[in-house]
Coordinates of N, CA, C and O in Angstrom, one line a residue:
X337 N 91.5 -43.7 -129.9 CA 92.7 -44.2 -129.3 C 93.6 -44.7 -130.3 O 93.1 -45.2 -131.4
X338 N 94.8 -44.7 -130.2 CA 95.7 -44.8 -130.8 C 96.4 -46.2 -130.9 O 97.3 -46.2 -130.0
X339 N 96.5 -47.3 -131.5 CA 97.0 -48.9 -131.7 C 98.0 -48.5 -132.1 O 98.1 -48.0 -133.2
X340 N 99.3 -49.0 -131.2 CA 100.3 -48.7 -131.6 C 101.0 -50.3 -132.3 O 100.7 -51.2 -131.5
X341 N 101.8 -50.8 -133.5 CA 101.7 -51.7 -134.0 C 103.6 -52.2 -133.4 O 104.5 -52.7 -134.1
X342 N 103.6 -51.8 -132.2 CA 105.0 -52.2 -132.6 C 105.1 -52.8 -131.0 O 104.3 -52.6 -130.1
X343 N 106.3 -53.6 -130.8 CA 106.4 -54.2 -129.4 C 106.2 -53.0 -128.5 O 106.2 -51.8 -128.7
X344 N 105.9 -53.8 -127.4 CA 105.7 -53.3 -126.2 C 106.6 -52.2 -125.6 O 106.2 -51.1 -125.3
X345 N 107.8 -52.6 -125.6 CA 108.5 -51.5 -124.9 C 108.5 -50.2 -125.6 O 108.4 -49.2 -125.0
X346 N 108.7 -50.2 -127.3 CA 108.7 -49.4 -128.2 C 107.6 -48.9 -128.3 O 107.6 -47.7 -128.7
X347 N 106.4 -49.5 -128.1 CA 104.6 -48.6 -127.8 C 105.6 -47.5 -126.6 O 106.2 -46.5 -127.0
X348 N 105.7 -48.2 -125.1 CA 105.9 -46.9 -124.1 C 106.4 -45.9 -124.4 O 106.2 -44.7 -124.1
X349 N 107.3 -46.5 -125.3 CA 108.9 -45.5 -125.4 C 108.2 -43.6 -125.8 O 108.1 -42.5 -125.3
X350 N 107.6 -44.7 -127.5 CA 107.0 -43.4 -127.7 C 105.6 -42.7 -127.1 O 105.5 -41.5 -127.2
X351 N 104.5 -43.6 -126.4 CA 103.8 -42.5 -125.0 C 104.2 -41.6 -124.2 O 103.5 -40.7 -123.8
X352 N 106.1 -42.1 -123.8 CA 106.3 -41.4 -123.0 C 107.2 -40.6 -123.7 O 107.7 -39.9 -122.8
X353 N 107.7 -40.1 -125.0 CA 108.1 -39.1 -125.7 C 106.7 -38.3 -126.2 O 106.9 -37.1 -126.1
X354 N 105.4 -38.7 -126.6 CA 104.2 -38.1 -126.5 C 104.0 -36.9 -125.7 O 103.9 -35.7 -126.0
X355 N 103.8 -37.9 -124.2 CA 103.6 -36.9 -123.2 C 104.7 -35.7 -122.9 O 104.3 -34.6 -122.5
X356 N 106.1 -36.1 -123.2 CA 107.0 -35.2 -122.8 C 107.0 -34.2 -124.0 O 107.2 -33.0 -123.8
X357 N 106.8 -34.7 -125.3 CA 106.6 -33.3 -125.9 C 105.4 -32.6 -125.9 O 105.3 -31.5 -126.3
X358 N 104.3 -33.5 -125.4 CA 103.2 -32.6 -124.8 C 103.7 -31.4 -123.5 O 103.5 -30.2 -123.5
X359 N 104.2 -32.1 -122.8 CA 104.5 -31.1 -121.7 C 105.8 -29.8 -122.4 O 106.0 -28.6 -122.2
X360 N 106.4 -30.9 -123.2 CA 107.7 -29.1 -123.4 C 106.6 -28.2 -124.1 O 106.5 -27.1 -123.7
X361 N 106.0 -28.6 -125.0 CA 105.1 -27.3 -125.7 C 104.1 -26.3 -125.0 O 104.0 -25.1 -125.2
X362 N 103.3 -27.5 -123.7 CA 102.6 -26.7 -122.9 C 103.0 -25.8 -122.0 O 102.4 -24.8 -121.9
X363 N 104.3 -25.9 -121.1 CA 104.6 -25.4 -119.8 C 105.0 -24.0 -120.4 O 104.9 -23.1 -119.5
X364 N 105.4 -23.7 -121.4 CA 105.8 -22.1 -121.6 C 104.6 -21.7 -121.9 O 104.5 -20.6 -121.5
X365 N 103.7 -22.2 -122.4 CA 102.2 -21.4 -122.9 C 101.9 -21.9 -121.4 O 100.9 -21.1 -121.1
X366 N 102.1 -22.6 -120.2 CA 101.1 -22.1 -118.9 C 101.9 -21.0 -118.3 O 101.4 -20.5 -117.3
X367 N 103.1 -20.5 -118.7 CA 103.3 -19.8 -118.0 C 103.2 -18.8 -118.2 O 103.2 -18.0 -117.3
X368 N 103.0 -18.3 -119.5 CA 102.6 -17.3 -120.3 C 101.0 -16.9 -119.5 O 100.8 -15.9 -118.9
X369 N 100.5 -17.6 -119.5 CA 99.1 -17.6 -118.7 C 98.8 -17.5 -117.5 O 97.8 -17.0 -117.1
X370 N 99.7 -18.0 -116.6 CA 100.0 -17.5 -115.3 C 100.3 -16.4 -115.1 O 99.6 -16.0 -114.2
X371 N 101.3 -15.3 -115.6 CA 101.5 -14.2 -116.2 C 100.3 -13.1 -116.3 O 100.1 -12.1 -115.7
X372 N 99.6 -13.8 -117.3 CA 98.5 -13.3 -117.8 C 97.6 -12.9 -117.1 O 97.5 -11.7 -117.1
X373 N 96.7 -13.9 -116.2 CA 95.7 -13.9 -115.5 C 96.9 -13.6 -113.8 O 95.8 -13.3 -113.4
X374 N 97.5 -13.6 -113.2 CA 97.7 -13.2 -112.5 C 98.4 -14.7 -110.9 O 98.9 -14.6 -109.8
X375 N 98.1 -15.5 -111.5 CA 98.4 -16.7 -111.0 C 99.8 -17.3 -111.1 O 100.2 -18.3 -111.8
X376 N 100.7 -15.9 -109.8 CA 101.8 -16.0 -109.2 C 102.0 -16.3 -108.1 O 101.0 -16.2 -107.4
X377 N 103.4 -16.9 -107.3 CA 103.5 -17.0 -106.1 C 104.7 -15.8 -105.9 O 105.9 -16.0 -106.0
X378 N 104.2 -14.8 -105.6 CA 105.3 -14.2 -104.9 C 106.6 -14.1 -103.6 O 106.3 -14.6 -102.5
X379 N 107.5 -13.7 -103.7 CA 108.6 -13.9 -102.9 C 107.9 -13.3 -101.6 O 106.9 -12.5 -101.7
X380 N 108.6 -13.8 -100.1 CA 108.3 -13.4 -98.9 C 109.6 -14.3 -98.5 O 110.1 -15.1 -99.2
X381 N 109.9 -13.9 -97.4 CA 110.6 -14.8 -96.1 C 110.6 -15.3 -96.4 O 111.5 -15.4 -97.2
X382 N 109.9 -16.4 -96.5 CA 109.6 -17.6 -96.6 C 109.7 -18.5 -98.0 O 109.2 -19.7 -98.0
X383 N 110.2 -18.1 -98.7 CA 110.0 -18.6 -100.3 C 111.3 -18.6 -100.7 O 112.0 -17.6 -100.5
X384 N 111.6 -19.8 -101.2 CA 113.4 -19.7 -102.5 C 113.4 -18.8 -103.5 O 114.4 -18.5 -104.0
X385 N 112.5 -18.4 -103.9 CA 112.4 -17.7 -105.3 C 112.6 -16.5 -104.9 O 112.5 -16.3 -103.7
X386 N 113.1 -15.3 -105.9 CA 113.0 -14.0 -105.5 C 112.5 -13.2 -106.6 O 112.8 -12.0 -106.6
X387 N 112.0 -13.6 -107.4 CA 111.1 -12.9 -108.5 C 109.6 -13.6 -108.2 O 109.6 -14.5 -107.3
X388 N 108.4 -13.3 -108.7 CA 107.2 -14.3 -109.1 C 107.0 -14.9 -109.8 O 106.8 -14.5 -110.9
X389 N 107.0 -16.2 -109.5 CA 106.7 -17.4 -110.2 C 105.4 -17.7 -110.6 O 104.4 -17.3 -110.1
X390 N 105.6 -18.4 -111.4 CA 104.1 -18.9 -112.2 C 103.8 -20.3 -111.8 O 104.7 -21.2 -111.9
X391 N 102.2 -20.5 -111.3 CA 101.9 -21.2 -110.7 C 101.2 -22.3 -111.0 O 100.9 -23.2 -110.2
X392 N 100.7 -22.3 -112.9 CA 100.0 -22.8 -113.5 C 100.8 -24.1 -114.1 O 100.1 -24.8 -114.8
X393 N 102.3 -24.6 -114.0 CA 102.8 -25.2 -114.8 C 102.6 -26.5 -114.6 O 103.1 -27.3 -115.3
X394 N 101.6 -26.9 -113.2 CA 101.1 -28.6 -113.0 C 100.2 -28.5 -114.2 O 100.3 -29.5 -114.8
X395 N 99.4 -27.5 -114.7 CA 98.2 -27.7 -115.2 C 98.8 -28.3 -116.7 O 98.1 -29.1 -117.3
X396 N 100.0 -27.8 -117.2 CA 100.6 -28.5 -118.6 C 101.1 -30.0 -118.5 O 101.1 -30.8 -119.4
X397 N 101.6 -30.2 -116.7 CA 102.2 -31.6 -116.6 C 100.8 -32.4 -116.8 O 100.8 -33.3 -117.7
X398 N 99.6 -32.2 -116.0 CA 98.7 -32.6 -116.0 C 97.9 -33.1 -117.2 O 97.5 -34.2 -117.4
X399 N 97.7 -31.7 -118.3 CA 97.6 -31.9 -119.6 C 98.1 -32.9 -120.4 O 97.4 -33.8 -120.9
X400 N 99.5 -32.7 -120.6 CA 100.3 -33.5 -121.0 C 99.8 -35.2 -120.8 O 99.8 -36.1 -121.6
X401 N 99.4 -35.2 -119.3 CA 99.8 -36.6 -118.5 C 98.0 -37.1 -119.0 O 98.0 -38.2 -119.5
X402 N 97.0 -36.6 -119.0 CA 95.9 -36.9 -118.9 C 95.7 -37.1 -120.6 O 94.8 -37.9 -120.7
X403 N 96.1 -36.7 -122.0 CA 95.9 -36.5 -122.8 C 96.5 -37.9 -123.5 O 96.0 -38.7 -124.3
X404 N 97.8 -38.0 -123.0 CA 98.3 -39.4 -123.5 C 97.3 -40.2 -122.9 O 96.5 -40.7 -123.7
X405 N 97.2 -40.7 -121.6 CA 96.1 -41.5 -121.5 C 94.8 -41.5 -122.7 O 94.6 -42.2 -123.7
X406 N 94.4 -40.8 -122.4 CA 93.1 -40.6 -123.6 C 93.7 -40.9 -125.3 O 92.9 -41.0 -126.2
X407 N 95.0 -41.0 -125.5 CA 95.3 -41.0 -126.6 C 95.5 -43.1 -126.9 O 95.4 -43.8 -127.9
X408 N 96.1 -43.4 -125.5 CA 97.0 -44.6 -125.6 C 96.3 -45.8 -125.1 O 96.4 -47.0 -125.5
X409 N 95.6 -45.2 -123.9 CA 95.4 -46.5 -123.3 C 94.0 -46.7 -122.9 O 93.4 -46.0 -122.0
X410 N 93.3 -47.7 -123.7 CA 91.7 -48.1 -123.8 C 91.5 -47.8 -122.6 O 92.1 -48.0 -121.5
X411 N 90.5 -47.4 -122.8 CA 89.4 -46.8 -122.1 C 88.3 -47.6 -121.0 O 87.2 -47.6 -121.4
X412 N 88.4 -48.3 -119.8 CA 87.5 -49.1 -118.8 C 87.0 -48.0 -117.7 O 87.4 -46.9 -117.3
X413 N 85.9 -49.0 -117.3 CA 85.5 -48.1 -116.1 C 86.6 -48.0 -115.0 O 86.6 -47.0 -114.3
X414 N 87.5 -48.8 -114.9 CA 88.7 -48.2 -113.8 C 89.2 -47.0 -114.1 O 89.1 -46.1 -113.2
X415 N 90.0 -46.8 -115.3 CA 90.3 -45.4 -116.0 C 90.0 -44.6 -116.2 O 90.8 -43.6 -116.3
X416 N 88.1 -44.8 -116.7 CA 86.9 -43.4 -116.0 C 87.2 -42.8 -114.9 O 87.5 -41.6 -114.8
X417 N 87.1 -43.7 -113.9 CA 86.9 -43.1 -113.0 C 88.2 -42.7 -112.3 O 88.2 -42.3 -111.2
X418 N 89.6 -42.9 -113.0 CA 90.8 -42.5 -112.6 C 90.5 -41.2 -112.7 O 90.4 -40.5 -111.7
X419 N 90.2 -40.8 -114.1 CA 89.9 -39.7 -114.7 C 89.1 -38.2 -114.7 O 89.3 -37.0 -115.1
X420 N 87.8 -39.2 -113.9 CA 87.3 -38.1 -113.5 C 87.8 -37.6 -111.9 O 87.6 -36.5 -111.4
X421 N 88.3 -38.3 -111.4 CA 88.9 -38.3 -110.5 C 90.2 -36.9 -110.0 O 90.4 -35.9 -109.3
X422 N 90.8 -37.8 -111.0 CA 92.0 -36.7 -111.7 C 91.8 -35.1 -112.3 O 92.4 -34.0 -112.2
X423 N 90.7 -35.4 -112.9 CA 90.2 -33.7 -113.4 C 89.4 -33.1 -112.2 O 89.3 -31.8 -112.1
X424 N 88.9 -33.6 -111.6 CA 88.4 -32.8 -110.0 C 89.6 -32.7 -109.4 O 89.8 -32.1 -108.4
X425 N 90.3 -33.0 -109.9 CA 91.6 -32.6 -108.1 C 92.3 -31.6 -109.6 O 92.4 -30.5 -109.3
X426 N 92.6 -31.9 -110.5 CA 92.8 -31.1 -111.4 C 92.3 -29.5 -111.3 O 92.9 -28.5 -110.9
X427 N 90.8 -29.7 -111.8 CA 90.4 -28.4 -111.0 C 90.2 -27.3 -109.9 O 90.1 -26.1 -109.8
X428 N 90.1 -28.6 -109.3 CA 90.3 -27.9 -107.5 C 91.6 -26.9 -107.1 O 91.6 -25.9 -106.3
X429 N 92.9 -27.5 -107.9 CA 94.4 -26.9 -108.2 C 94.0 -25.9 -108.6 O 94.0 -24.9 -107.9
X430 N 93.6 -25.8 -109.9 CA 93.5 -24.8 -110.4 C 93.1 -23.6 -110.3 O 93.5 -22.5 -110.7
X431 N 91.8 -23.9 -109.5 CA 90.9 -23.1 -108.5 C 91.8 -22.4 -107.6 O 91.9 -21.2 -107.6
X432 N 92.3 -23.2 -107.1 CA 93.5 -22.6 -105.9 C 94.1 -21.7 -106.6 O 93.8 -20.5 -106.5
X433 N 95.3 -22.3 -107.7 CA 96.2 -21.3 -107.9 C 95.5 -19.7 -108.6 O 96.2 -18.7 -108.6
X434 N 94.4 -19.7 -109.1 CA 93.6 -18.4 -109.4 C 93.5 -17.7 -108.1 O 94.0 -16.6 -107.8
X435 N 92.5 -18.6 -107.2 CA 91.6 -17.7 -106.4 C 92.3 -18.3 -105.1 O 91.4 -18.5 -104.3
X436 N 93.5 -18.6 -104.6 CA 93.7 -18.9 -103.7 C 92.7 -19.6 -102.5 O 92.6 -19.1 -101.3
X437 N 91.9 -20.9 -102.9 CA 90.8 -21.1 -102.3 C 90.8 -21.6 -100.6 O 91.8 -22.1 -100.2
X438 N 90.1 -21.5 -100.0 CA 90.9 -22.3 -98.4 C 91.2 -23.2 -98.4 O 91.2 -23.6 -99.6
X439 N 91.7 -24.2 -97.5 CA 92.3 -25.3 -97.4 C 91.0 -26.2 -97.2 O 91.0 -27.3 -97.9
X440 N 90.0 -26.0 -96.6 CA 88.7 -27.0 -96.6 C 88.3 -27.6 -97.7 O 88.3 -28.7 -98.2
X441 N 88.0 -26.2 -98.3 CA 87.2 -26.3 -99.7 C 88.2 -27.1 -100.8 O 87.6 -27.9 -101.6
X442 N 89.8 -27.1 -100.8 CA 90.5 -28.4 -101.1 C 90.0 -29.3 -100.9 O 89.4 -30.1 -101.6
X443 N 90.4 -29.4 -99.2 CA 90.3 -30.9 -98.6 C 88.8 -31.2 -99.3 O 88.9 -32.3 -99.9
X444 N 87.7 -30.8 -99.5 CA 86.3 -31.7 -99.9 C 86.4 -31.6 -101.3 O 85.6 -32.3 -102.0
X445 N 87.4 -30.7 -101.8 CA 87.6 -31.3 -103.3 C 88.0 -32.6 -103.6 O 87.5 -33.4 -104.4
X446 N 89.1 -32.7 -102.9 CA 89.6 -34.2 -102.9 C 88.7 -35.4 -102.2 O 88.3 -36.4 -102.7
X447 N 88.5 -35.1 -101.1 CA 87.4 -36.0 -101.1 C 86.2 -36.2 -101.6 O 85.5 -37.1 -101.2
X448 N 85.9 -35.3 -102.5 CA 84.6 -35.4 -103.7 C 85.4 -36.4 -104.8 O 84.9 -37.3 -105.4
X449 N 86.8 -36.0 -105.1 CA 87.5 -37.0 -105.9 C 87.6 -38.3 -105.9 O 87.8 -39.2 -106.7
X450 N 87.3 -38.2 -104.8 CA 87.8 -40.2 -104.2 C 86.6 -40.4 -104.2 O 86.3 -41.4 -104.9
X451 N 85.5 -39.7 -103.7 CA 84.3 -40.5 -103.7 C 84.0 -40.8 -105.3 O 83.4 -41.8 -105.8
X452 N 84.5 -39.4 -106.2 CA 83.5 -40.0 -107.7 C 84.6 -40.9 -108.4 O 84.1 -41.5 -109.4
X453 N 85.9 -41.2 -108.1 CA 86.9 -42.3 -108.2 C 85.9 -43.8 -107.7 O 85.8 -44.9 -108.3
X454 N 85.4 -43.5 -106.4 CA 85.2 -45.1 -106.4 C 83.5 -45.2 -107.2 O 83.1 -45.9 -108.1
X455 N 82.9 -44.4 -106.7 CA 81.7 -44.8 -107.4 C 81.6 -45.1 -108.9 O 80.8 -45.9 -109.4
X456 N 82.4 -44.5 -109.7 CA 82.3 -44.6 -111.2 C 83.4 -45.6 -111.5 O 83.2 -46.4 -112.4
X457 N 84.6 -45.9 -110.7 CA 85.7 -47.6 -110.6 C 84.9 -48.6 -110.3 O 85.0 -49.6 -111.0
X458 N 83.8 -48.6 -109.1 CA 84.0 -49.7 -108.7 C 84.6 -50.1 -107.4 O 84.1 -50.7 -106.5
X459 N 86.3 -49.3 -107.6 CA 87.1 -50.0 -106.6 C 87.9 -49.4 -105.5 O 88.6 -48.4 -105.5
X460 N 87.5 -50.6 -104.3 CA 87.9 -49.3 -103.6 C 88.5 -50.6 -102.6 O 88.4 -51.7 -103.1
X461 N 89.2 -50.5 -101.3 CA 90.8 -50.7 -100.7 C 89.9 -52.2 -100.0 O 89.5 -51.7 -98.9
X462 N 89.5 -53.3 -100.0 CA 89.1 -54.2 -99.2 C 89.6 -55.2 -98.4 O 89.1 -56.0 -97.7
X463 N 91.0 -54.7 -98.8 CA 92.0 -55.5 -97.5 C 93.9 -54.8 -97.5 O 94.5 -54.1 -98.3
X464 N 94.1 -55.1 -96.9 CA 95.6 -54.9 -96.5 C 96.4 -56.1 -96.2 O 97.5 -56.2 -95.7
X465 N 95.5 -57.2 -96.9 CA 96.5 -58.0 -97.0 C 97.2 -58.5 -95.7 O 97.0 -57.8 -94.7
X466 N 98.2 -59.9 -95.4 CA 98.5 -59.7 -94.1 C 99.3 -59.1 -93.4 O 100.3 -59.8 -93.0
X467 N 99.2 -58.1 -93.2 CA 100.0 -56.8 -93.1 C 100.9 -56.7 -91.5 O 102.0 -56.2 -91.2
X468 N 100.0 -57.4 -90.7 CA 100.8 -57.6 -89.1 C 101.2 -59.0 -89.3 O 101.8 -59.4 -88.3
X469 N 101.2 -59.8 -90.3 CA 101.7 -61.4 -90.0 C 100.4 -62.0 -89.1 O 100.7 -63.1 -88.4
X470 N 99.0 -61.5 -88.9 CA 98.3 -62.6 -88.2 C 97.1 -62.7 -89.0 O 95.9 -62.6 -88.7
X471 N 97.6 -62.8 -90.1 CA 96.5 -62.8 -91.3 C 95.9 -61.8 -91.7 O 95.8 -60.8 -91.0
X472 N 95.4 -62.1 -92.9 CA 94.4 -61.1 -93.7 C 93.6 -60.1 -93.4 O 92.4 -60.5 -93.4
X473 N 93.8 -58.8 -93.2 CA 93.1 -57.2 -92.8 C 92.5 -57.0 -93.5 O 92.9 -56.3 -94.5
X474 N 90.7 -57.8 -93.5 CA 90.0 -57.1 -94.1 C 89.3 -55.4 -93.9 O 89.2 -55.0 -92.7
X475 N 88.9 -54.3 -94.8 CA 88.2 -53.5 -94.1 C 86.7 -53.7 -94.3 O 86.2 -52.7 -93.9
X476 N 86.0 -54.4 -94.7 CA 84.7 -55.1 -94.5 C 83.8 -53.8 -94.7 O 84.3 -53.1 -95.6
X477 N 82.5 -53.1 -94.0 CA 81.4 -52.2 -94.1 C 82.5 -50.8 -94.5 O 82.0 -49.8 -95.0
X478 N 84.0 -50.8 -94.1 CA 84.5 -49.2 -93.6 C 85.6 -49.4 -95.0 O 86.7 -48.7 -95.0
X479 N 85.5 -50.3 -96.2 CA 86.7 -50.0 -97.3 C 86.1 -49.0 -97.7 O 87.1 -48.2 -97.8
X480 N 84.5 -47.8 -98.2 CA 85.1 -46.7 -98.6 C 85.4 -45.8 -98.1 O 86.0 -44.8 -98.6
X481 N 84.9 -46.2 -96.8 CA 86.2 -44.8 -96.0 C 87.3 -45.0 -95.8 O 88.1 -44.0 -95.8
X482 N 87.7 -46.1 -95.7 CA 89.2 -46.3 -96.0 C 90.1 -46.0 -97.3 O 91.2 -45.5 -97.4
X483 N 89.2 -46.5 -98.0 CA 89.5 -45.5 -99.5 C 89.7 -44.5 -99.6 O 90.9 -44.1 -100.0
X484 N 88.9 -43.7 -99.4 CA 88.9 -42.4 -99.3 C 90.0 -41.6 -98.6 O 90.7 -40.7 -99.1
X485 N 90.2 -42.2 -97.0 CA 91.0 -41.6 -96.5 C 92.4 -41.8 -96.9 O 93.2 -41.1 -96.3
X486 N 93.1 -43.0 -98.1 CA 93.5 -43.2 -98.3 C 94.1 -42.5 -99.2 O 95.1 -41.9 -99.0
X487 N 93.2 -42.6 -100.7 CA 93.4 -41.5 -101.3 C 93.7 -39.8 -100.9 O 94.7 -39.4 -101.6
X488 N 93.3 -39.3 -100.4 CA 93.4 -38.1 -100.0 C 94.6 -38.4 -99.1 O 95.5 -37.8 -99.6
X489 N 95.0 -38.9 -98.1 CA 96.2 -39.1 -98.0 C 97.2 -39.2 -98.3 O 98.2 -38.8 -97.7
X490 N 97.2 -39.6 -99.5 CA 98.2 -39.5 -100.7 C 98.0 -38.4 -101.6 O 99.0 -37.9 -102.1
X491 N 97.2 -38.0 -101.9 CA 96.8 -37.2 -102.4 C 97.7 -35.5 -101.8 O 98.2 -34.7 -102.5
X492 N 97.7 -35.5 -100.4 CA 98.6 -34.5 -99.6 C 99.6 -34.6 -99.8 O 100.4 -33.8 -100.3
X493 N 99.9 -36.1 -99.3 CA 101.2 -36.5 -99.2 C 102.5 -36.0 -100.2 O 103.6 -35.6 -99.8
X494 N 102.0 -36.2 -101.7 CA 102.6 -35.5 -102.5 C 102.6 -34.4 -102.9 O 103.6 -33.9 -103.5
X495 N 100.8 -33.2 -102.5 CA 100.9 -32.2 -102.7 C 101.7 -31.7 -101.9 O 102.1 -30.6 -102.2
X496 N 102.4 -32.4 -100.4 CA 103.4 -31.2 -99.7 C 104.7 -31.7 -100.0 O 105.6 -30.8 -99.9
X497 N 105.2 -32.6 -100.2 CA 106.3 -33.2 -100.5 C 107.7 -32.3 -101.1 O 108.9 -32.6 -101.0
X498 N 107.1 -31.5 -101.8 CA 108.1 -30.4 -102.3 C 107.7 -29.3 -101.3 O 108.8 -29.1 -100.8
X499 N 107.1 -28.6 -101.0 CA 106.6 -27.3 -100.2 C 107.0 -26.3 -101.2 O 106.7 -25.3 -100.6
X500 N 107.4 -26.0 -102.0 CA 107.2 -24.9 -103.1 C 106.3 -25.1 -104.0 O 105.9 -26.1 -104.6
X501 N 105.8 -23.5 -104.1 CA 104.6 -22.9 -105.2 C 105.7 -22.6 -106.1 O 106.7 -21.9 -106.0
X502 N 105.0 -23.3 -107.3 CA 105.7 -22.9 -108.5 C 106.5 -24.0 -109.1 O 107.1 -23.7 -110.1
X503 N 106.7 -25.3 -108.7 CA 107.8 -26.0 -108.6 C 107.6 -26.8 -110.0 O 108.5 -27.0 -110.8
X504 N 106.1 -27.5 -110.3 CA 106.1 -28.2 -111.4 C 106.3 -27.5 -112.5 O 106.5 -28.2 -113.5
X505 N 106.4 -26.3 -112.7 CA 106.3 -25.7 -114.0 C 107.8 -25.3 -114.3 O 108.2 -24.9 -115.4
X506 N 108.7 -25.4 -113.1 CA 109.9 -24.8 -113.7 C 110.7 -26.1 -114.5 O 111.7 -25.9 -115.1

């Protein structure tokens, strides 16, 4: 890991110039590789694009985003288990955009995510705080299912948020 010796804001400044010239170098070599191996989304009715797009360019954002970590920011079991977390839903993507996998076999990727997120964290959602105004929402025996469905919740939430294939890499 990398000790950066200079104030605070000027550490981020340059992590987040890191990661972004990690990402400008990667996303033309993922798409070169999307190309390659065949991991396009082609045009239909239904699609903005009208050429095929390359589908691999999360995997450079991801790259980029997972590597500065590893480079910047010490290392705890919370961040383990961000991590391994992160590279299962990582790969599960990836899986998809090759082999087009079903929507199940997602869905239990991500929830294999969250489960090896909290088991290897630690941490998982044990209250909501007082969320109606009548005090404190604990979830008591049900926080790691609440976790979980949380995670994965969000986890969708942003995978549909755009509805285009292809979108992070352009």
């Amino acid at each position: 890991m990398l000790h950066l010796p200079l104030a605070q804001p000027y550490a981020i400044l340059i992590q987040a110039l890191v990661a972004l010239l990690l990402v400008l170098v990667t996303v033309p070599l993922a798409r070169r590789l999307s190309f390659a191996v065949g991991a396009l989304d082609h045009p239909d009715e239904r699609k903005m694009h009208r050429e095929p797009t390359a589908r691999l360019g999360g995997t450079a954002i991801a790259a980029g985003f997972l590597l500065t970590l590893l480079l910047f920011v010490p290392m705890d079991r919370q961040l383990s288990g961000f991590l391994a977390g992160a590279v299962t839903v990582f790969v599960t993507g990836i899986l998809d955009d090759l082999y087009a996998i079903r929507p199940a076999i997602k869905f239990l990727g991500e929830i294999f995510a969250a489960l090896l997120f909290i088991q290897i964290s630690g941490v998982t959602l044990n209250s909501f705080g007082d969320l109606l105004g009548l005090g404190e929402l604990h979830t008591g025996g049900l926080a790691t299912l609440v976790t979980v469905f949380c995670l994965v919740g969000v986890m969708n939430a942003s995978n549909l948020i755009d509805g285009l294939d292809g979108l992070a890499g352009g």
